[in-house]
Amino acid sequence: MNNFDRDKERALSGVDLSRKGSIDEKIHALVALLNTSTDFFTTSSCSGRIIIFDDSKKGGDTSVKKKGCKWLYTTHDEAEYDAAIAGLQFLNGDSVFKFEPFVLHVQCKSLSSAQSMLSCAVASGFRNSGISLGNKGKIIVAVRSTHGLEVPLSLDGELLVTYKYIEKLVQIANKKMQENFLRIDRFFANVTSTLETLNSADVCDSNLAVNNSNVTKHKRKKHEKVKVKHSAGTSIEKHRTISSNEIIIDDLSECSLFDNVT
């Protein structure tokens, strides 16, 4: 088992350490497609989200905390204005409204497969994607885009904007989420096509190897037949030579019987 296969087995058999603890529904089919291929597997993913978080550590425990921040509102789908406003009742620090687009990290078996994955990402609209090479030979493609959104809402617990402004932010973020989902769909289609091409190439390479093997075997058999035929011909020639020599030796004219004949 090579390093890639070992890393893949370890990653797919491990525990999901994300806050959600599972793959987002919108990209479940995409992740499954990549993880069942022979050239790729995913190491982390997020289908995209709209969140409101507060960096204050004070207050109650009614919201989710992560890295010192309170998550006042979060969704992996289009946001709901009323739910977002309801989350603001818990703010007491510096809160931020944020849209984060789809992000995916894919470990690749080879540099050529990584280049194929990167081409899929860029063609799908994820133009901020790239390839990174690890110290231990790991090849990772980061699929990401730049159409995010981040706006401050409060400072020290005081709301800086109007509710009308927040409603407009929700509308803008939802449009970005719709575009985000369209890009994911294009990416899924491009990855499917790429995997089919790679699989076809693997089959062709396999068939070529089999054909080359058959040709080699045919040539070997032909060579052996020629060798056997040549050996047989050599044996016949030797037999003829020996017979000829025996005939010469048995010539009666050289026998002593005729030595005294006059």
PDB file of C-alpha atoms in Angstrom:
ATOM      1  CA  MET A   1       0.000   0.000   0.000  1.00  0.00           C
ATOM      2  CA  ASN A   2       1.470   3.373  -1.048  1.00  0.00           C
ATOM      3  CA  ASN A   3       1.297   6.597   0.966  1.00  0.00           C
ATOM      4  CA  PHE A   4      -1.762   7.899  -0.882  1.00  0.00           C
ATOM      5  CA  ASP A   5      -3.799   4.750  -0.268  1.00  0.00           C
ATOM      6  CA  ARG A   6      -2.693   4.713   3.367  1.00  0.00           C
ATOM      7  CA  ASP A   7      -3.716   8.358   3.850  1.00  0.00           C
ATOM      8  CA  LYS A   8      -7.047   7.718   2.151  1.00  0.00           C
ATOM      9  CA  GLU A   9      -7.845   4.708   4.315  1.00  0.00           C
ATOM     10  CA  ARG A  10      -6.973   6.661   7.458  1.00  0.00           C
ATOM     11  CA  ALA A  11      -9.014   9.713   6.427  1.00  0.00           C
ATOM     12  CA  LEU A  12     -12.153   7.828   5.406  1.00  0.00           C
ATOM     13  CA  SER A  13     -12.143   5.605   8.488  1.00  0.00           C
ATOM     14  CA  GLY A  14     -11.612   8.510  10.906  1.00  0.00           C
ATOM     15  CA  VAL A  15     -14.097  10.588  12.854  1.00  0.00           C
ATOM     16  CA  ASP A  16     -15.571  13.771  11.368  1.00  0.00           C
ATOM     17  CA  LEU A  17     -14.122  16.506  13.579  1.00  0.00           C
ATOM     18  CA  SER A  18     -16.194  19.361  12.165  1.00  0.00           C
ATOM     19  CA  ARG A  19     -18.653  21.213  14.395  1.00  0.00           C
ATOM     20  CA  LYS A  20     -21.563  19.779  12.425  1.00  0.00           C
ATOM     21  CA  GLY A  21     -20.088  16.279  12.514  1.00  0.00           C
ATOM     22  CA  SER A  22     -21.309  15.338   9.039  1.00  0.00           C
ATOM     23  CA  ILE A  23     -21.005  16.263   5.363  1.00  0.00           C
ATOM     24  CA  ASP A  24     -23.282  19.063   4.171  1.00  0.00           C
ATOM     25  CA  GLU A  25     -26.269  17.708   2.257  1.00  0.00           C
ATOM     26  CA  LYS A  26     -25.690  19.920  -0.783  1.00  0.00           C
ATOM     27  CA  ILE A  27     -22.267  18.374  -1.471  1.00  0.00           C
ATOM     28  CA  HIS A  28     -22.871  14.857  -0.169  1.00  0.00           C
ATOM     29  CA  ALA A  29     -23.011  13.341  -3.685  1.00  0.00           C
ATOM     30  CA  LEU A  30     -19.886  15.250  -4.755  1.00  0.00           C
ATOM     31  CA  VAL A  31     -17.869  14.098  -1.743  1.00  0.00           C
ATOM     32  CA  ALA A  32     -19.053  10.503  -2.219  1.00  0.00           C
ATOM     33  CA  LEU A  33     -18.050  10.638  -5.894  1.00  0.00           C
ATOM     34  CA  LEU A  34     -14.529  11.797  -5.065  1.00  0.00           C
ATOM     35  CA  ASN A  35     -14.052   9.383  -2.171  1.00  0.00           C
ATOM     36  CA  THR A  36     -15.014   6.361  -4.282  1.00  0.00           C
ATOM     37  CA  SER A  37     -12.519   7.252  -7.013  1.00  0.00           C
ATOM     38  CA  THR A  38      -9.012   5.801  -7.150  1.00  0.00           C
ATOM     39  CA  ASP A  39      -7.225   9.136  -7.622  1.00  0.00           C
ATOM     40  CA  PHE A  40      -8.856  11.431  -5.056  1.00  0.00           C
ATOM     41  CA  PHE A  41     -10.340  11.754  -1.598  1.00  0.00           C
ATOM     42  CA  THR A  42     -11.596  14.746   0.397  1.00  0.00           C
ATOM     43  CA  THR A  43      -9.950  15.978   3.578  1.00  0.00           C
ATOM     44  CA  SER A  44     -12.357  18.823   4.484  1.00  0.00           C
ATOM     45  CA  SER A  45     -15.402  20.483   2.994  1.00  0.00           C
ATOM     46  CA  CYS A  46     -18.150  23.070   3.462  1.00  0.00           C
ATOM     47  CA  SER A  47     -20.983  23.694   1.014  1.00  0.00           C
ATOM     48  CA  GLY A  48     -21.082  27.371   1.977  1.00  0.00           C
ATOM     49  CA  ARG A  49     -22.785  29.171   4.878  1.00  0.00           C
ATOM     50  CA  ILE A  50     -24.272  32.419   6.109  1.00  0.00           C
ATOM     51  CA  ILE A  51     -23.391  33.224   9.705  1.00  0.00           C
ATOM     52  CA  ILE A  52     -23.599  35.948  12.319  1.00  0.00           C
ATOM     53  CA  PHE A  53     -21.005  35.603  15.049  1.00  0.00           C
ATOM     54  CA  ASP A  54     -19.976  37.606  18.099  1.00  0.00           C
ATOM     55  CA  ASP A  55     -16.385  37.579  19.320  1.00  0.00           C
ATOM     56  CA  SER A  56     -17.370  38.342  22.925  1.00  0.00           C
ATOM     57  CA  LYS A  57     -16.917  35.547  25.488  1.00  0.00           C
ATOM     58  CA  LYS A  58     -19.439  37.081  27.849  1.00  0.00           C
ATOM     59  CA  GLY A  59     -23.138  36.291  28.104  1.00  0.00           C
ATOM     60  CA  GLY A  60     -25.149  33.095  28.269  1.00  0.00           C
ATOM     61  CA  ASP A  61     -24.523  29.722  26.684  1.00  0.00           C
ATOM     62  CA  THR A  62     -27.475  29.871  24.289  1.00  0.00           C
ATOM     63  CA  SER A  63     -25.257  30.021  21.199  1.00  0.00           C
ATOM     64  CA  VAL A  64     -22.483  27.868  19.857  1.00  0.00           C
ATOM     65  CA  LYS A  65     -18.931  28.895  20.745  1.00  0.00           C
ATOM     66  CA  LYS A  66     -15.942  28.303  18.515  1.00  0.00           C
ATOM     67  CA  LYS A  67     -12.439  29.745  18.878  1.00  0.00           C
ATOM     68  CA  GLY A  68     -13.653  32.444  21.245  1.00  0.00           C
ATOM     69  CA  CYS A  69     -16.655  33.417  19.099  1.00  0.00           C
ATOM     70  CA  LYS A  70     -20.369  32.954  19.682  1.00  0.00           C
ATOM     71  CA  TRP A  71     -22.352  31.823  16.703  1.00  0.00           C
ATOM     72  CA  LEU A  72     -25.557  33.838  16.862  1.00  0.00           C
ATOM     73  CA  TYR A  73     -26.936  32.487  13.594  1.00  0.00           C
ATOM     74  CA  THR A  74     -25.768  29.963  10.997  1.00  0.00           C
ATOM     75  CA  THR A  75     -27.233  28.189   7.965  1.00  0.00           C
ATOM     76  CA  HIS A  76     -25.859  26.189   5.044  1.00  0.00           C
ATOM     77  CA  ASP A  77     -28.809  27.247   2.920  1.00  0.00           C
ATOM     78  CA  GLU A  78     -30.367  30.611   2.117  1.00  0.00           C
ATOM     79  CA  ALA A  79     -30.767  32.777   5.211  1.00  0.00           C
ATOM     80  CA  GLU A  80     -34.088  33.715   6.823  1.00  0.00           C
ATOM     81  CA  TYR A  81     -34.345  37.329   7.893  1.00  0.00           C
ATOM     82  CA  ASP A  82     -36.476  36.699  10.996  1.00  0.00           C
ATOM     83  CA  ALA A  83     -34.143  33.967  12.269  1.00  0.00           C
ATOM     84  CA  ALA A  84     -31.112  36.197  11.712  1.00  0.00           C
ATOM     85  CA  ILE A  85     -32.685  39.076  13.640  1.00  0.00           C
ATOM     86  CA  ALA A  86     -33.654  36.700  16.454  1.00  0.00           C
ATOM     87  CA  GLY A  87     -30.020  35.709  16.844  1.00  0.00           C
ATOM     88  CA  LEU A  88     -28.972  39.320  17.409  1.00  0.00           C
ATOM     89  CA  GLN A  89     -30.664  39.447  20.808  1.00  0.00           C
ATOM     90  CA  PHE A  90     -27.662  37.574  22.216  1.00  0.00           C
ATOM     91  CA  LEU A  91     -24.973  39.950  20.945  1.00  0.00           C
ATOM     92  CA  ASN A  92     -22.817  41.787  23.496  1.00  0.00           C
ATOM     93  CA  GLY A  93     -19.574  42.298  21.596  1.00  0.00           C
ATOM     94  CA  ASP A  94     -18.356  42.872  18.059  1.00  0.00           C
ATOM     95  CA  SER A  95     -20.686  40.925  15.760  1.00  0.00           C
ATOM     96  CA  VAL A  96     -20.161  40.246  12.061  1.00  0.00           C
ATOM     97  CA  PHE A  97     -22.523  39.158   9.284  1.00  0.00           C
ATOM     98  CA  LYS A  98     -20.678  36.835   6.911  1.00  0.00           C
ATOM     99  CA  PHE A  99     -21.229  34.721   3.835  1.00  0.00           C
ATOM    100  CA  GLU A 100     -18.608  32.016   3.208  1.00  0.00           C
ATOM    101  CA  PRO A 101     -18.691  30.235  -0.180  1.00  0.00           C
ATOM    102  CA  PHE A 102     -18.063  26.563  -0.897  1.00  0.00           C
ATOM    103  CA  VAL A 103     -14.626  25.246   0.025  1.00  0.00           C
ATOM    104  CA  LEU A 104     -13.198  21.779  -0.551  1.00  0.00           C
ATOM    105  CA  HIS A 105      -9.775  20.220   0.000  1.00  0.00           C
ATOM    106  CA  VAL A 106      -8.959  17.191  -2.133  1.00  0.00           C
ATOM    107  CA  GLN A 107      -5.877  15.019  -1.783  1.00  0.00           C
ATOM    108  CA  CYS A 108      -4.702  13.727  -5.153  1.00  0.00           C
ATOM    109  CA  LYS A 109      -2.764  10.619  -6.111  1.00  0.00           C
ATOM    110  CA  SER A 110      -0.516  12.379  -8.619  1.00  0.00           C
ATOM    111  CA  LEU A 111       0.333  15.822  -9.902  1.00  0.00           C
ATOM    112  CA  SER A 112      -1.415  15.112 -13.204  1.00  0.00           C
ATOM    113  CA  SER A 113      -4.654  14.166 -11.413  1.00  0.00           C
ATOM    114  CA  ALA A 114      -4.309  17.327  -9.283  1.00  0.00           C
ATOM    115  CA  GLN A 115      -4.021  19.422 -12.444  1.00  0.00           C
ATOM    116  CA  SER A 116      -7.201  17.798 -13.765  1.00  0.00           C
ATOM    117  CA  MET A 117      -9.016  18.608 -10.524  1.00  0.00           C
ATOM    118  CA  LEU A 118      -7.776  22.190 -10.604  1.00  0.00           C
ATOM    119  CA  SER A 119      -9.009  22.582 -14.176  1.00  0.00           C
ATOM    120  CA  CYS A 120     -12.460  21.380 -13.062  1.00  0.00           C
ATOM    121  CA  ALA A 121     -12.508  23.906 -10.228  1.00  0.00           C
ATOM    122  CA  VAL A 122     -11.440  26.909 -12.294  1.00  0.00           C
ATOM    123  CA  ALA A 123     -13.830  26.030 -15.135  1.00  0.00           C
ATOM    124  CA  SER A 124     -16.680  25.831 -12.603  1.00  0.00           C
ATOM    125  CA  GLY A 125     -16.069  29.358 -11.318  1.00  0.00           C
ATOM    126  CA  PHE A 126     -13.813  28.621  -8.330  1.00  0.00           C
ATOM    127  CA  ARG A 127     -10.999  30.799  -9.634  1.00  0.00           C
ATOM    128  CA  ASN A 128      -9.184  31.138  -6.335  1.00  0.00           C
ATOM    129  CA  SER A 129      -8.347  27.421  -6.317  1.00  0.00           C
ATOM    130  CA  GLY A 130      -4.788  26.116  -6.189  1.00  0.00           C
ATOM    131  CA  ILE A 131      -2.435  23.184  -5.660  1.00  0.00           C
ATOM    132  CA  SER A 132      -0.215  22.773  -2.612  1.00  0.00           C
ATOM    133  CA  LEU A 133       2.598  20.246  -2.181  1.00  0.00           C
ATOM    134  CA  GLY A 134       3.308  18.937   1.313  1.00  0.00           C
ATOM    135  CA  ASN A 135       6.677  17.985   2.780  1.00  0.00           C
ATOM    136  CA  LYS A 136       5.728  14.293   2.767  1.00  0.00           C
ATOM    137  CA  GLY A 137       4.599  14.324  -0.845  1.00  0.00           C
ATOM    138  CA  LYS A 138       0.945  15.087  -0.210  1.00  0.00           C
ATOM    139  CA  ILE A 139      -0.727  16.834  -3.134  1.00  0.00           C
ATOM    140  CA  ILE A 140      -3.753  18.907  -2.105  1.00  0.00           C
ATOM    141  CA  VAL A 141      -6.113  20.870  -4.341  1.00  0.00           C
ATOM    142  CA  ALA A 142      -7.996  23.641  -2.523  1.00  0.00           C
ATOM    143  CA  VAL A 143     -11.245  24.458  -4.316  1.00  0.00           C
ATOM    144  CA  ARG A 144     -12.426  27.955  -3.367  1.00  0.00           C
ATOM    145  CA  SER A 145     -13.729  31.249  -4.711  1.00  0.00           C
ATOM    146  CA  THR A 146     -13.610  34.939  -3.819  1.00  0.00           C
ATOM    147  CA  HIS A 147     -17.302  35.923  -3.821  1.00  0.00           C
ATOM    148  CA  GLY A 148     -17.560  36.089  -0.023  1.00  0.00           C
ATOM    149  CA  LEU A 149     -19.158  38.786   2.098  1.00  0.00           C
ATOM    150  CA  GLU A 150     -18.206  40.130   5.538  1.00  0.00           C
ATOM    151  CA  VAL A 151     -19.867  43.138   7.203  1.00  0.00           C
ATOM    152  CA  PRO A 152     -19.604  44.356  10.838  1.00  0.00           C
ATOM    153  CA  LEU A 153     -22.948  44.715  12.605  1.00  0.00           C
ATOM    154  CA  SER A 154     -22.119  45.828  16.152  1.00  0.00           C
ATOM    155  CA  LEU A 155     -19.329  47.212  18.332  1.00  0.00           C
ATOM    156  CA  ASP A 156     -19.137  46.418  22.029  1.00  0.00           C
ATOM    157  CA  GLY A 157     -22.711  45.147  21.936  1.00  0.00           C
ATOM    158  CA  GLU A 158     -24.142  48.227  20.190  1.00  0.00           C
ATOM    159  CA  LEU A 159     -25.788  47.653  16.814  1.00  0.00           C
ATOM    160  CA  LEU A 160     -24.203  49.896  14.158  1.00  0.00           C
ATOM    161  CA  VAL A 161     -26.713  49.356  11.351  1.00  0.00           C
ATOM    162  CA  THR A 162     -30.492  49.370  10.891  1.00  0.00           C
ATOM    163  CA  TYR A 163     -32.688  46.298  10.566  1.00  0.00           C
ATOM    164  CA  LYS A 164     -33.466  47.441   7.037  1.00  0.00           C
ATOM    165  CA  TYR A 165     -29.769  47.268   6.276  1.00  0.00           C
ATOM    166  CA  ILE A 166     -29.566  43.741   7.718  1.00  0.00           C
ATOM    167  CA  GLU A 167     -32.532  42.729   5.562  1.00  0.00           C
ATOM    168  CA  LYS A 168     -30.604  43.962   2.512  1.00  0.00           C
ATOM    169  CA  LEU A 169     -27.529  41.993   3.631  1.00  0.00           C
ATOM    170  CA  VAL A 170     -29.641  38.849   3.846  1.00  0.00           C
ATOM    171  CA  GLN A 171     -30.888  39.391   0.282  1.00  0.00           C
ATOM    172  CA  ILE A 172     -27.359  39.928  -1.043  1.00  0.00           C
ATOM    173  CA  ALA A 173     -26.036  36.893   0.824  1.00  0.00           C
ATOM    174  CA  ASN A 174     -28.859  34.716  -0.512  1.00  0.00           C
ATOM    175  CA  LYS A 175     -28.052  35.721  -4.090  1.00  0.00           C
ATOM    176  CA  LYS A 176     -24.439  34.787  -3.462  1.00  0.00           C
ATOM    177  CA  MET A 177     -25.554  31.456  -2.010  1.00  0.00           C
ATOM    178  CA  GLN A 178     -27.642  30.747  -5.119  1.00  0.00           C
ATOM    179  CA  GLU A 179     -24.634  31.452  -7.322  1.00  0.00           C
ATOM    180  CA  ASN A 180     -22.549  29.288  -4.984  1.00  0.00           C
ATOM    181  CA  PHE A 181     -24.927  26.338  -5.492  1.00  0.00           C
ATOM    182  CA  LEU A 182     -24.838  26.797  -9.273  1.00  0.00           C
ATOM    183  CA  ARG A 183     -21.040  26.606  -9.199  1.00  0.00           C
ATOM    184  CA  ILE A 184     -21.186  23.459  -7.080  1.00  0.00           C
ATOM    185  CA  ASP A 185     -23.515  21.851  -9.637  1.00  0.00           C
ATOM    186  CA  ARG A 186     -21.130  22.777 -12.473  1.00  0.00           C
ATOM    187  CA  PHE A 187     -18.213  21.448 -10.484  1.00  0.00           C
ATOM    188  CA  PHE A 188     -20.014  18.138  -9.874  1.00  0.00           C
ATOM    189  CA  ALA A 189     -20.705  17.780 -13.611  1.00  0.00           C
ATOM    190  CA  ASN A 190     -17.086  18.621 -14.504  1.00  0.00           C
ATOM    191  CA  VAL A 191     -15.687  16.192 -11.920  1.00  0.00           C
ATOM    192  CA  THR A 192     -17.975  13.430 -13.200  1.00  0.00           C
ATOM    193  CA  SER A 193     -16.743  14.010 -16.747  1.00  0.00           C
ATOM    194  CA  THR A 194     -13.109  14.117 -15.633  1.00  0.00           C
ATOM    195  CA  LEU A 195     -13.380  10.872 -13.671  1.00  0.00           C
ATOM    196  CA  GLU A 196     -14.950   9.152 -16.676  1.00  0.00           C
ATOM    197  CA  THR A 197     -12.025  10.338 -18.818  1.00  0.00           C
ATOM    198  CA  LEU A 198      -9.459   9.177 -16.259  1.00  0.00           C
ATOM    199  CA  ASN A 199     -11.157   5.789 -15.951  1.00  0.00           C
ATOM    200  CA  SER A 200     -11.229   5.418 -19.737  1.00  0.00           C
ATOM    201  CA  ALA A 201      -7.534   6.264 -19.873  1.00  0.00           C
ATOM    202  CA  ASP A 202      -6.820   3.654 -17.205  1.00  0.00           C
ATOM    203  CA  VAL A 203      -8.752   1.044 -19.200  1.00  0.00           C
ATOM    204  CA  CYS A 204      -6.854   1.979 -22.368  1.00  0.00           C
ATOM    205  CA  ASP A 205      -3.544   1.744 -20.546  1.00  0.00           C
ATOM    206  CA  SER A 206      -4.554  -1.628 -19.141  1.00  0.00           C
ATOM    207  CA  ASN A 207      -5.612  -2.914 -22.556  1.00  0.00           C
ATOM    208  CA  LEU A 208      -2.405  -1.580 -24.092  1.00  0.00           C
ATOM    209  CA  ALA A 209      -0.375  -3.376 -21.451  1.00  0.00           C
ATOM    210  CA  VAL A 210      -2.263  -6.603 -22.149  1.00  0.00           C
ATOM    211  CA  ASN A 211      -1.777  -6.197 -25.905  1.00  0.00           C
ATOM    212  CA  ASN A 212       1.917  -5.502 -25.471  1.00  0.00           C
ATOM    213  CA  SER A 213       2.184  -8.554 -23.274  1.00  0.00           C
ATOM    214  CA  ASN A 214       0.406 -10.680 -25.886  1.00  0.00           C
ATOM    215  CA  VAL A 215       2.644  -9.321 -28.653  1.00  0.00           C
ATOM    216  CA  THR A 216       5.704 -10.081 -26.557  1.00  0.00           C
ATOM    217  CA  LYS A 217       4.471 -13.604 -25.893  1.00  0.00           C
ATOM    218  CA  HIS A 218       3.720 -14.085 -29.608  1.00  0.00           C
ATOM    219  CA  LYS A 219       7.173 -12.879 -30.566  1.00  0.00           C
ATOM    220  CA  ARG A 220       8.738 -15.122 -27.944  1.00  0.00           C
ATOM    221  CA  LYS A 221       6.811 -18.157 -29.210  1.00  0.00           C
ATOM    222  CA  LYS A 222       7.699 -17.306 -32.803  1.00  0.00           C
ATOM    223  CA  HIS A 223      11.346 -16.947 -31.833  1.00  0.00           C
ATOM    224  CA  GLU A 224      11.242 -20.290 -30.041  1.00  0.00           C
ATOM    225  CA  LYS A 225       9.663 -21.944 -33.091  1.00  0.00           C
ATOM    226  CA  VAL A 226      12.337 -20.488 -35.360  1.00  0.00           C
ATOM    227  CA  LYS A 227      14.982 -21.614 -32.900  1.00  0.00           C
ATOM    228  CA  VAL A 228      13.568 -25.140 -32.795  1.00  0.00           C
ATOM    229  CA  LYS A 229      13.301 -25.221 -36.581  1.00  0.00           C
ATOM    230  CA  HIS A 230      16.878 -23.975 -36.906  1.00  0.00           C
ATOM    231  CA  SER A 231      18.062 -26.593 -34.436  1.00  0.00           C
ATOM    232  CA  ALA A 232      16.248 -29.310 -36.378  1.00  0.00           C
ATOM    233  CA  GLY A 233      17.786 -28.106 -39.625  1.00  0.00           C
ATOM    234  CA  THR A 234      21.219 -28.105 -38.054  1.00  0.00           C
ATOM    235  CA  SER A 235      20.699 -31.674 -36.844  1.00  0.00           C
ATOM    236  CA  ILE A 236      19.640 -32.813 -40.319  1.00  0.00           C
ATOM    237  CA  GLU A 237      22.628 -31.106 -41.887  1.00  0.00           C
ATOM    238  CA  LYS A 238      24.944 -32.747 -39.387  1.00  0.00           C
ATOM    239  CA  HIS A 239      23.332 -36.105 -40.141  1.00  0.00           C
ATOM    240  CA  ARG A 240      23.834 -35.564 -43.837  1.00  0.00           C
ATOM    241  CA  THR A 241      27.472 -34.631 -43.326  1.00  0.00           C
ATOM    242  CA  ILE A 242      28.091 -37.608 -41.145  1.00  0.00           C
ATOM    243  CA  SER A 243      26.406 -39.907 -43.657  1.00  0.00           C
ATOM    244  CA  SER A 244      28.440 -38.439 -46.453  1.00  0.00           C
ATOM    245  CA  ASN A 245      31.652 -38.934 -44.548  1.00  0.00           C
ATOM    246  CA  GLU A 246      30.703 -42.507 -43.803  1.00  0.00           C
ATOM    247  CA  ILE A 247      30.097 -43.129 -47.522  1.00  0.00           C
ATOM    248  CA  ILE A 248      33.511 -41.715 -48.375  1.00  0.00           C
ATOM    249  CA  ILE A 249      35.148 -43.816 -45.718  1.00  0.00           C
ATOM    250  CA  ASP A 250      33.382 -46.964 -46.942  1.00  0.00           C
ATOM    251  CA  ASP A 251      34.505 -46.457 -50.557  1.00  0.00           C
ATOM    252  CA  LEU A 252      35.732 -49.932 -51.661  1.00  0.00           C
ATOM    253  CA  SER A 253      38.381 -48.431 -53.905  1.00  0.00           C
ATOM    254  CA  GLU A 254      40.441 -47.656 -50.831  1.00  0.00           C
ATOM    255  CA  CYS A 255      40.130 -51.099 -49.310  1.00  0.00           C
ATOM    256  CA  SER A 256      43.207 -53.300 -49.169  1.00  0.00           C
ATOM    257  CA  LEU A 257      41.309 -55.918 -51.156  1.00  0.00           C
ATOM    258  CA  PHE A 258      42.324 -54.177 -54.369  1.00  0.00           C
ATOM    259  CA  ASP A 259      45.903 -53.359 -53.407  1.00  0.00           C
ATOM    260  CA  ASN A 260      47.328 -56.334 -55.380  1.00  0.00           C
ATOM    261  CA  VAL A 261      45.108 -55.981 -58.405  1.00  0.00           C
ATOM    262  CA  THR A 262      47.044 -55.274 -61.629  1.00  0.00           C
TER     263      THR A 262
END
